[in-house]
Amino acid sequence: MIYYYHCYRGAHLSCVAAALHLGVLKPSAGVKDILGLEYFDVLQNRDMGTPVLAGHSKGDPVCFLGLGPGSKIFARYAQSVTKELQVELPYKSVDCLGCLNLFTRVGGFTSRYRPLKNLGRRLAARGVHKSLGKIYALVLQARDSSSIISGGAGEKSHTRP
Amino acid sequence: MWIIACYVIYHCYGGSHSSVAAAAIHVGLLARDKKPGRRELTELPYFDSQKAQDHGFLQFMGRGKEGALVYSVGFETASAPVINAAKNLFSLGREAAENVIYVGTRPQINNWMIAGGIISRLLGLTCLGRPLVAWGTQLAHRGLVGLVEKTEARVRDLSAGEAP
């Protein structure tokens, strides 16, 4: 199973979700722990579509990436293209944009400008910290549904029967 | 009998007009040597019929003369990240996807098509937008034929490379 956590830029929400999945970050982590993540606020707009392999969980690759405005389209396209190409590709795409709040949005925007980078990072980390429970719930849902239903099913997991 | 050499995916914003017309030219549903009539265009499968929730789903249009399976799809403004992410997903899963050719049809779009597309698809005024977008597609026909011919050359190159 390939885990694909994605958000707009791949810099905050999906990066934290992958860290939670791998156990690098605990659900009780603080803002400092989030800021200390290797890939927090690193990916830029030019990196959209390129997944970063955060690590392996029970041998399964866990990636995070930014998809810009294509989060929903990617889920449909991946489902459609694997079906048309008749490819056996067990994967789970998890859209983390549902956990976006005002802090993360404003922080993510301001961190793109060098003079405001520090302020933006802190704001984004605070926002992510606020929705850490929600992100963890997404991670648990992704992990559990793939282990209960072998090969993965659920809304955004796609394998050919 | 055809040997399936590759898949050709024409993509644009909504997967309703330029990508459908290009795919139709590729599979022979539209003639190359003369401009299509408005009715010919509006009777094409998927032409001016997609909604936002259909974006991302592949629409099978037929087979090209070189045996390639031809599709059209709408990626909105996210074509680059979505294509890149899908290619990387295939690589991670060790699945071969080199035989997929992505062709963006946006450079062939004109203002009539943009205006007609917005009026018909976004505002829902089909009676006004559809003739406009059909007129725009007629104007873009030559450019689309050129794009299809270039794509066919790529398909032939790919098939020749794969041949033992």
XYZ file of C-alpha atoms in Angstrom:
325
model
C 0.000 0.000 0.000
C 1.336 3.417 -0.981
C 0.151 6.235 1.283
C -0.214 9.606 -0.423
C -0.961 12.457 2.007
C -1.660 15.624 0.106
C -2.627 19.246 0.730
C -2.178 22.481 -1.220
C 1.600 22.998 -1.065
C 2.713 19.878 0.800
C 4.489 22.061 3.346
C 2.328 21.838 6.452
C -0.731 19.584 6.799
C 0.370 16.614 4.686
C 3.917 16.778 6.024
C 2.603 16.578 9.604
C 0.150 13.793 8.650
C 3.012 11.695 7.252
C 5.051 12.325 10.423
C 2.084 11.209 12.555
C 1.675 8.106 10.407
C 5.335 7.157 10.862
C 5.330 7.920 14.589
C 7.939 10.673 14.165
C 5.403 13.036 15.693
C 3.094 12.135 18.564
C -0.541 13.293 18.631
C 0.301 15.101 21.871
C 3.155 17.049 20.228
C 3.569 20.768 20.809
C 4.208 23.653 18.432
C 7.993 23.273 18.955
C 7.914 19.626 17.860
C 5.998 20.576 14.720
C 8.491 23.345 13.917
C 11.312 20.839 14.415
C 10.081 18.519 11.664
C 12.601 18.190 8.850
C 10.166 18.974 6.058
C 7.880 21.458 7.797
C 7.384 24.539 5.573
C 9.980 23.351 3.077
C 8.077 22.444 -0.111
C 7.252 25.311 -2.451
C 4.766 25.835 -5.280
C 7.292 24.575 -7.834
C 7.375 21.202 -6.010
C 3.649 20.550 -6.501
C 3.016 17.047 -7.777
C 6.349 15.693 -6.575
C 5.897 13.345 -3.622
C 8.409 13.272 -0.801
C 9.031 9.827 0.632
C 8.801 10.448 4.373
C 9.564 6.848 5.311
C 8.154 3.338 5.421
C 5.445 2.012 7.697
C 5.439 -1.812 7.884
C 7.200 -1.798 4.517
C 4.677 0.542 2.898
C 5.933 3.859 1.523
C 4.432 6.951 3.173
C 4.617 10.082 1.020
C 3.367 13.645 1.225
C 2.940 16.150 -1.554
C 1.226 19.321 -2.654
C -1.355 19.155 -5.399
C -2.389 22.803 -5.565
C -6.018 23.059 -6.677
C -5.941 19.448 -7.940
C -6.653 17.481 -4.749
C -10.097 16.251 -5.769
C -9.151 15.869 -9.422
C -6.146 13.731 -8.533
C -8.291 11.268 -6.563
C -10.666 10.874 -9.522
C -7.900 10.702 -12.096
C -5.816 8.123 -10.209
C -8.906 5.934 -9.794
C -9.810 6.332 -13.449
C -6.332 5.805 -14.911
C -5.554 2.658 -12.887
C -8.866 1.232 -14.074
C -8.308 2.105 -17.733
C -4.693 0.913 -17.761
C -5.719 -2.223 -15.855
C -2.996 -1.694 -13.316
C -2.885 -3.328 -9.878
C -1.790 -0.408 -7.773
C -2.749 -0.476 -4.085
C -2.616 3.093 -2.859
C -4.433 5.399 -0.534
C -4.690 9.095 -1.258
C -5.592 11.142 1.798
C -6.707 14.739 1.302
C -5.594 16.765 4.335
C -7.120 20.052 3.172
C -10.149 19.395 5.376
C -7.907 20.180 8.379
C -6.970 23.627 7.083
C -7.758 26.533 9.420
C -7.210 30.279 9.289
C -3.855 30.154 11.135
C -2.380 27.593 8.741
C -3.767 29.413 5.719
C -2.373 32.823 6.744
C 0.882 31.297 8.028
C 1.404 29.289 4.854
C 0.848 32.389 2.751
C 3.164 34.674 4.723
C 5.964 32.100 5.078
C 6.485 32.283 1.333
C 7.920 35.805 1.714
C 11.424 35.806 3.109
C 11.115 38.755 5.555
C 7.992 37.167 7.074
C 9.171 33.544 6.933
C 9.622 33.091 10.677
C 6.289 34.624 11.548
C 4.548 32.579 8.861
C 6.141 29.309 10.016
C 5.070 29.906 13.606
C 1.546 30.839 12.606
C 1.263 27.763 10.375
C 2.655 25.523 13.133
C 0.132 26.954 15.578
C -2.669 26.278 13.132
C -1.486 22.723 12.526
C -1.210 22.209 16.293
C -4.836 23.309 16.662
C -6.019 20.695 14.177
C -3.544 17.976 15.178
C -6.365 15.811 16.546
C -8.225 16.063 13.260
C -5.109 15.184 11.254
C -4.412 12.223 13.540
C -7.971 10.989 13.015
C -7.351 11.085 9.236
C -4.125 9.117 9.678
C -5.808 6.503 11.866
C -8.638 6.174 9.373
C -6.170 5.683 6.504
C -4.080 3.152 8.441
C -7.009 1.204 9.842
C -9.052 0.938 6.669
C -6.037 -0.410 4.798
C -5.361 -3.068 7.441
C -8.982 -4.135 7.979
C -9.763 -4.440 4.284
C -6.751 -6.089 2.720
C -5.676 -4.195 -0.364
C -7.574 -1.182 0.882
C -11.041 0.004 0.102
C -12.877 2.974 1.511
C -13.611 6.226 -0.171
C -10.149 7.147 -1.390
C -8.341 3.843 -1.512
C -8.280 2.169 -4.856
C -7.360 -1.358 -5.861
C -8.712 -3.467 -8.622
C -10.831 -6.375 -7.354
C -6.100 -6.885 -35.120
C -4.399 -3.999 -33.298
C -1.542 -4.258 -30.902
C -2.139 -1.634 -28.202
C 0.981 0.477 -28.377
C 0.055 3.270 -26.045
C -2.532 5.520 -24.468
C -3.021 9.106 -25.583
C -4.669 11.479 -23.107
C -5.745 14.901 -24.382
C -6.340 17.290 -21.519
C -7.681 20.818 -21.106
C -9.501 22.779 -18.390
C -12.903 21.115 -18.395
C -12.517 18.127 -20.719
C -15.495 19.399 -22.714
C -14.305 21.179 -25.821
C -10.720 21.363 -27.087
C -9.588 18.011 -25.659
C -12.757 16.300 -26.920
C -12.351 17.839 -30.392
C -8.656 16.847 -30.555
C -9.425 13.289 -29.441
C -12.279 13.123 -31.981
C -9.906 14.208 -34.767
C -7.381 11.600 -33.605
C -9.854 8.700 -33.720
C -11.490 9.850 -36.962
C -14.819 11.102 -35.591
C -14.014 14.494 -37.143
C -12.514 15.037 -40.594
C -9.059 16.612 -40.849
C -9.326 18.252 -44.234
C -12.480 20.311 -43.687
C -13.873 22.378 -40.868
C -16.526 20.492 -38.893
C -20.081 21.797 -38.874
C -21.663 23.010 -35.653
C -23.913 19.981 -35.506
C -21.009 17.586 -36.033
C -19.329 19.107 -33.014
C -22.314 19.208 -30.717
C -23.111 15.588 -31.523
C -19.655 14.395 -30.453
C -19.649 12.273 -27.295
C -18.783 14.363 -24.191
C -18.781 17.657 -26.160
C -19.969 20.498 -23.909
C -21.430 18.072 -21.407
C -18.962 17.922 -18.501
C -19.616 19.315 -15.042
C -17.110 20.226 -12.342
C -17.609 16.894 -10.580
C -16.622 15.031 -13.772
C -13.193 16.699 -13.984
C -10.426 14.149 -13.592
C -12.333 11.161 -14.970
C -10.978 9.766 -18.233
C -13.373 9.780 -21.198
C -12.672 7.085 -23.752
C -13.008 8.416 -27.291
C -11.819 5.470 -29.399
C -8.709 4.082 -31.099
C -6.344 5.924 -33.353
C -5.313 4.395 -36.670
C -1.967 3.419 -35.112
C -3.820 1.450 -32.418
C -3.437 3.897 -29.515
C -6.333 4.198 -27.089
C -7.431 7.823 -27.045
C -8.993 9.642 -24.079
C -9.923 13.175 -23.111
C -9.966 14.611 -19.595
C -10.331 17.912 -17.748
C -7.659 18.827 -15.185
C -8.775 22.429 -14.538
C -5.660 24.473 -13.683
C -3.930 21.542 -11.983
C -2.679 19.581 -14.985
C 1.024 19.731 -14.069
C 0.750 18.601 -10.413
C -1.881 15.941 -11.148
C 0.079 14.404 -14.053
C 3.320 14.568 -12.089
C 1.730 12.986 -9.007
C 0.163 10.198 -11.077
C 3.458 9.428 -12.841
C 5.232 9.289 -9.484
C 2.524 7.057 -8.032
C 3.060 4.595 -10.872
C 6.824 4.697 -10.329
C 6.419 4.023 -6.610
C 4.172 1.071 -7.400
C 6.733 -0.161 -9.971
C 4.084 -0.035 -12.669
C 5.060 0.920 -16.191
C 3.351 4.032 -17.486
C 5.830 5.135 -20.137
C 3.286 4.290 -22.801
C 0.963 7.108 -21.695
C 1.260 10.294 -23.751
C -0.218 13.459 -22.225
C -1.178 16.180 -24.679
C -2.313 19.590 -23.442
C -4.734 21.264 -25.839
C -4.787 24.655 -24.133
C -2.430 26.397 -26.584
C -5.062 25.836 -29.308
C -7.897 27.456 -27.357
C -9.172 30.844 -28.541
C -11.233 33.530 -26.786
C -14.496 32.333 -28.374
C -13.987 28.934 -26.787
C -13.159 30.438 -23.403
C -16.195 32.733 -23.461
C -18.510 30.008 -24.768
C -17.194 27.492 -22.260
C -17.759 29.842 -19.325
C -21.248 30.786 -20.499
C -22.281 27.197 -21.194
C -20.562 25.210 -18.435
C -20.134 27.703 -15.600
C -23.236 29.834 -16.022
C -25.378 27.043 -17.448
C -26.610 29.129 -20.402
C -26.171 26.339 -22.943
C -28.300 27.946 -25.660
C -25.941 30.928 -25.727
C -22.610 29.329 -24.859
C -22.755 26.215 -27.035
C -22.945 27.997 -30.423
C -20.105 30.275 -29.311
C -17.874 27.423 -28.214
C -18.696 25.455 -31.370
C -17.744 28.501 -33.469
C -14.482 28.791 -31.531
C -13.758 25.082 -32.025
C -14.335 25.453 -35.758
C -11.746 28.261 -35.772
C -9.302 26.149 -33.746
C -9.769 23.096 -35.992
C -6.589 23.630 -38.014
C -4.442 24.010 -34.918
C -5.989 20.924 -33.367
C -5.279 18.877 -36.511
C -1.623 19.978 -36.325
C -1.473 18.953 -32.663
C -3.005 15.544 -33.426
C -0.531 14.936 -36.242
C 2.392 15.751 -33.942
C 0.925 13.371 -31.342
C 0.565 10.604 -33.911
C 4.242 11.031 -34.794
C 5.080 10.618 -31.083
C 2.947 7.463 -30.940
C 4.765 6.060 -33.975
C 8.148 6.875 -32.390
C 7.107 5.193 -29.156
C 5.819 2.105 -30.992
C 9.002 1.899 -33.062
C 11.059 2.101 -29.876
C 9.070 -0.726 -28.311
C 9.275 -3.011 -31.342
C 11.713 -5.901 -30.886
